[in-house]
PDB file of C-alpha atoms in Angstrom:
ATOM      1  CA  MET A  67     174.886  68.177  32.356  1.00  0.00           C
ATOM      2  CA  GLY A  68     177.601  65.762  31.330  1.00  0.00           C
ATOM      3  CA  ILE A  69     177.752  63.695  28.148  1.00  0.00           C
ATOM      4  CA  GLY A  70     177.011  60.474  30.100  1.00  0.00           C
ATOM      5  CA  THR A  71     173.882  61.970  31.662  1.00  0.00           C
ATOM      6  CA  LEU A  72     172.752  63.344  28.299  1.00  0.00           C
ATOM      7  CA  LEU A  73     173.359  59.951  26.633  1.00  0.00           C
ATOM      8  CA  LEU A  74     171.423  58.100  29.349  1.00  0.00           C
ATOM      9  CA  SER A  75     168.581  60.615  29.116  1.00  0.00           C
ATOM     10  CA  SER A  76     168.407  60.180  25.327  1.00  0.00           C
ATOM     11  CA  LEU A  77     168.516  56.399  25.621  1.00  0.00           C
ATOM     12  CA  ALA A  78     165.746  56.372  28.210  1.00  0.00           C
ATOM     13  CA  SER A  79     163.460  58.426  25.990  1.00  0.00           C
ATOM     14  CA  ALA A  80     164.242  56.187  23.002  1.00  0.00           C
ATOM     15  CA  VAL A  81     163.085  53.030  24.807  1.00  0.00           C
ATOM     16  CA  ALA A  82     160.116  54.612  26.611  1.00  0.00           C
ATOM     17  CA  PRO A  83     156.809  52.932  25.776  1.00  0.00           C
ATOM     18  CA  VAL A  84     154.672  54.492  23.068  1.00  0.00           C
ATOM     19  CA  ALA A  85     151.815  56.530  24.474  1.00  0.00           C
ATOM     20  CA  VAL A  86     148.393  55.104  23.798  1.00  0.00           C
ATOM     21  CA  ALA A  87     145.287  57.266  23.679  1.00  0.00           C
ATOM     22  CA  GLU A  88     141.843  55.964  24.364  1.00  0.00           C
ATOM     23  CA  LEU A  89     138.716  56.810  22.387  1.00  0.00           C
ATOM     24  CA  ARG A  90     135.734  56.122  24.675  1.00  0.00           C
ATOM     25  CA  CYS A  91     132.099  55.911  23.734  1.00  0.00           C
ATOM     26  CA  PRO A  92     130.410  58.794  25.518  1.00  0.00           C
ATOM     27  CA  PRO A  93     128.721  57.358  28.653  1.00  0.00           C
ATOM     28  CA  ARG A  94     125.465  59.217  27.961  1.00  0.00           C
ATOM     29  CA  LEU A  95     123.579  60.979  25.200  1.00  0.00           C
ATOM     30  CA  PRO A  96     123.185  63.914  24.443  1.00  0.00           C
ATOM     31  CA  GLY A  97     126.144  66.233  24.762  1.00  0.00           C
ATOM     32  CA  PRO A  98     129.182  67.383  22.785  1.00  0.00           C
ATOM     33  CA  HIS A  99     131.859  64.717  22.616  1.00  0.00           C
ATOM     34  CA  PRO A 100     135.102  65.431  20.697  1.00  0.00           C
ATOM     35  CA  GLY A 101     135.926  62.759  18.145  1.00  0.00           C
ATOM     36  CA  PHE A 102     132.302  61.662  17.763  1.00  0.00           C
ATOM     37  CA  GLU A 103     129.551  62.753  15.404  1.00  0.00           C
ATOM     38  CA  GLN A 104     125.963  62.676  16.658  1.00  0.00           C
ATOM     39  CA  VAL A 105     123.592  60.922  14.228  1.00  0.00           C
ATOM     40  CA  GLY A 106     119.919  61.724  14.731  1.00  0.00           C
ATOM     41  CA  PRO A 107     118.021  64.424  16.574  1.00  0.00           C
ATOM     42  CA  ILE A 108     118.923  65.661  20.038  1.00  0.00           C
ATOM     43  CA  PRO A 109     116.854  63.474  22.393  1.00  0.00           C
ATOM     44  CA  ALA A 110     114.624  65.082  25.030  1.00  0.00           C
ATOM     45  CA  ALA A 111     116.030  62.816  27.782  1.00  0.00           C
ATOM     46  CA  HIS A 112     119.480  61.557  28.752  1.00  0.00           C
ATOM     47  CA  TRP A 113     120.254  57.970  27.760  1.00  0.00           C
ATOM     48  CA  LEU A 114     123.024  55.668  28.998  1.00  0.00           C
ATOM     49  CA  LEU A 115     125.387  53.774  26.713  1.00  0.00           C
ATOM     50  CA  TRP A 116     123.886  50.389  25.825  1.00  0.00           C
ATOM     51  CA  ARG A 117     126.207  48.907  23.211  1.00  0.00           C
ATOM     52  CA  MET A 118     129.295  49.558  21.102  1.00  0.00           C
ATOM     53  CA  GLN A 119     129.570  48.168  17.568  1.00  0.00           C
ATOM     54  CA  LEU A 120     132.548  48.166  15.206  1.00  0.00           C
ATOM     55  CA  PHE A 121     132.261  48.223  11.430  1.00  0.00           C
ATOM     56  CA  ASP A 122     134.840  47.783   8.661  1.00  0.00           C
ATOM     57  CA  ALA A 123     133.821  50.705   6.477  1.00  0.00           C
ATOM     58  CA  ALA A 124     136.401  50.256   3.718  1.00  0.00           C
ATOM     59  CA  HIS A 125     135.621  52.335   0.651  1.00  0.00           C
ATOM     60  CA  GLY A 126     134.231  50.441  -2.317  1.00  0.00           C
ATOM     61  CA  LYS A 127     132.174  47.996  -0.229  1.00  0.00           C
ATOM     62  CA  ALA A 128     128.435  47.843  -0.779  1.00  0.00           C
ATOM     63  CA  ALA A 129     127.744  48.211   2.948  1.00  0.00           C
ATOM     64  CA  PRO A 130     129.913  48.360   6.081  1.00  0.00           C
ATOM     65  CA  LYS A 131     130.474  44.947   7.660  1.00  0.00           C
ATOM     66  CA  GLU A 132     129.990  44.567  11.410  1.00  0.00           C
ATOM     67  CA  LEU A 133     133.061  43.086  13.067  1.00  0.00           C
ATOM     68  CA  ALA A 134     132.410  40.320  15.585  1.00  0.00           C
ATOM     69  CA  PRO A 135     134.387  40.405  18.835  1.00  0.00           C
ATOM     70  CA  ASN A 136     137.283  37.951  19.135  1.00  0.00           C
ATOM     71  CA  GLN A 137     136.517  37.133  22.722  1.00  0.00           C
ATOM     72  CA  MET A 138     133.596  37.240  25.145  1.00  0.00           C
ATOM     73  CA  ILE A 139     134.110  36.693  28.851  1.00  0.00           C
ATOM     74  CA  GLU A 140     131.000  36.310  30.997  1.00  0.00           C
ATOM     75  CA  GLN A 141     131.110  37.449  34.608  1.00  0.00           C
ATOM     76  CA  HIS A 142     128.567  37.118  37.397  1.00  0.00           C
ATOM     77  CA  ASN A 143     126.800  40.410  36.625  1.00  0.00           C
ATOM     78  CA  GLY A 144     127.937  41.178  33.100  1.00  0.00           C
ATOM     79  CA  PHE A 145     130.399  40.491  30.337  1.00  0.00           C
ATOM     80  CA  THR A 146     133.434  41.814  28.464  1.00  0.00           C
ATOM     81  CA  LEU A 147     133.793  41.803  24.675  1.00  0.00           C
ATOM     82  CA  THR A 148     137.222  42.264  23.070  1.00  0.00           C
ATOM     83  CA  TRP A 149     138.084  43.030  19.453  1.00  0.00           C
ATOM     84  CA  LEU A 150     141.686  42.424  18.334  1.00  0.00           C
ATOM     85  CA  LEU A 151     142.269  44.400  15.141  1.00  0.00           C
ATOM     86  CA  ALA A 152     145.068  44.635  12.617  1.00  0.00           C
ATOM     87  CA  GLY A 153     145.145  48.424  13.007  1.00  0.00           C
ATOM     88  CA  THR A 154     144.711  48.804   9.242  1.00  0.00           C
ATOM     89  CA  GLU A 155     140.941  48.701   9.037  1.00  0.00           C
ATOM     90  CA  ASP A 156     138.872  51.686   7.934  1.00  0.00           C
ATOM     91  CA  LEU A 157     137.003  51.405  11.212  1.00  0.00           C
ATOM     92  CA  THR A 158     133.733  53.010  12.274  1.00  0.00           C
ATOM     93  CA  ILE A 159     132.785  52.929  15.955  1.00  0.00           C
ATOM     94  CA  VAL A 160     129.058  53.214  16.723  1.00  0.00           C
ATOM     95  CA  CYS A 161     127.852  53.940  20.252  1.00  0.00           C
ATOM     96  CA  LEU A 162     124.199  53.016  20.842  1.00  0.00           C
ATOM     97  CA  TYR A 163     122.045  54.291  23.708  1.00  0.00           C
ATOM     98  CA  ASN A 164     119.237  52.411  25.435  1.00  0.00           C
ATOM     99  CA  GLY A 165     115.930  54.099  24.632  1.00  0.00           C
ATOM    100  CA  SER A 166     117.175  56.344  21.809  1.00  0.00           C
ATOM    101  CA  ALA A 167     117.447  55.993  18.033  1.00  0.00           C
ATOM    102  CA  THR A 168     120.145  58.700  18.098  1.00  0.00           C
ATOM    103  CA  TYR A 169     123.745  57.456  18.329  1.00  0.00           C
ATOM    104  CA  TYR A 170     127.362  58.594  18.196  1.00  0.00           C
ATOM    105  CA  MET A 171     129.778  57.557  15.462  1.00  0.00           C
ATOM    106  CA  ALA A 172     133.576  57.949  15.134  1.00  0.00           C
ATOM    107  CA  HIS A 173     136.183  57.137  12.483  1.00  0.00           C
ATOM    108  CA  PRO A 174     139.433  56.865  14.488  1.00  0.00           C
ATOM    109  CA  ARG A 175     142.726  57.730  12.788  1.00  0.00           C
ATOM    110  CA  PRO A 176     145.005  55.920  13.189  1.00  0.00           C
ATOM    111  CA  ALA A 177     142.960  52.750  13.433  1.00  0.00           C
ATOM    112  CA  PRO A 178     142.981  51.015  16.852  1.00  0.00           C
ATOM    113  CA  ALA A 179     144.422  47.548  17.448  1.00  0.00           C
ATOM    114  CA  LEU A 180     142.260  46.816  20.501  1.00  0.00           C
ATOM    115  CA  CYS A 181     138.665  47.688  21.440  1.00  0.00           C
ATOM    116  CA  THR A 182     136.747  46.603  24.544  1.00  0.00           C
ATOM    117  CA  MET A 183     133.146  46.816  25.679  1.00  0.00           C
ATOM    118  CA  ARG A 184     132.343  46.024  29.316  1.00  0.00           C
ATOM    119  CA  ASN A 185     128.906  45.572  30.813  1.00  0.00           C
ATOM    120  CA  ASP A 186     128.997  45.529  34.596  1.00  0.00           C
ATOM    121  CA  ASN A 187     125.568  45.042  36.135  1.00  0.00           C
ATOM    122  CA  GLY A 188     123.914  47.011  33.317  1.00  0.00           C
ATOM    123  CA  LEU A 189     126.474  49.829  33.183  1.00  0.00           C
ATOM    124  CA  THR A 190     128.226  49.726  29.791  1.00  0.00           C
ATOM    125  CA  GLN A 191     131.595  51.203  28.857  1.00  0.00           C
ATOM    126  CA  GLY A 192     133.185  50.959  25.416  1.00  0.00           C
ATOM    127  CA  SER A 193     136.627  52.087  24.314  1.00  0.00           C
ATOM    128  CA  CYS A 194     139.363  51.618  21.738  1.00  0.00           C
ATOM    129  CA  GLU A 195     143.113  52.120  22.180  1.00  0.00           C
ATOM    130  CA  ILE A 196     144.519  54.470  19.569  1.00  0.00           C
ATOM    131  CA  PRO A 197     148.300  54.293  19.033  1.00  0.00           C
TER     132      PRO A 197
END
């Protein structure tokens, strides 16, 4: 490999986009889901994701504050909620399941800058992009 090829290869890797991981609310409860902690007893039935909530859980606050989405787009059979975050919040993600008091909770590190919840004809998906 020549110096020119090595230099171009190094330059290409230096300007390559940063990889972004996605932390997704588990689509159903129960089950083991890495990155999430189950809060509540194991339910007897399987429940589908109903809602995703975000909380600023900064230490020293009396209670975590729920973060409102920055944008809501309504579609024919559903909607999309988007949260634009600074990426510096001490964020807690809560995934709620229709029919169950048990939920999943995550504290992503590093904090995400973008989270989205989509409801398409009753099927809900929630995720956050982790840098």
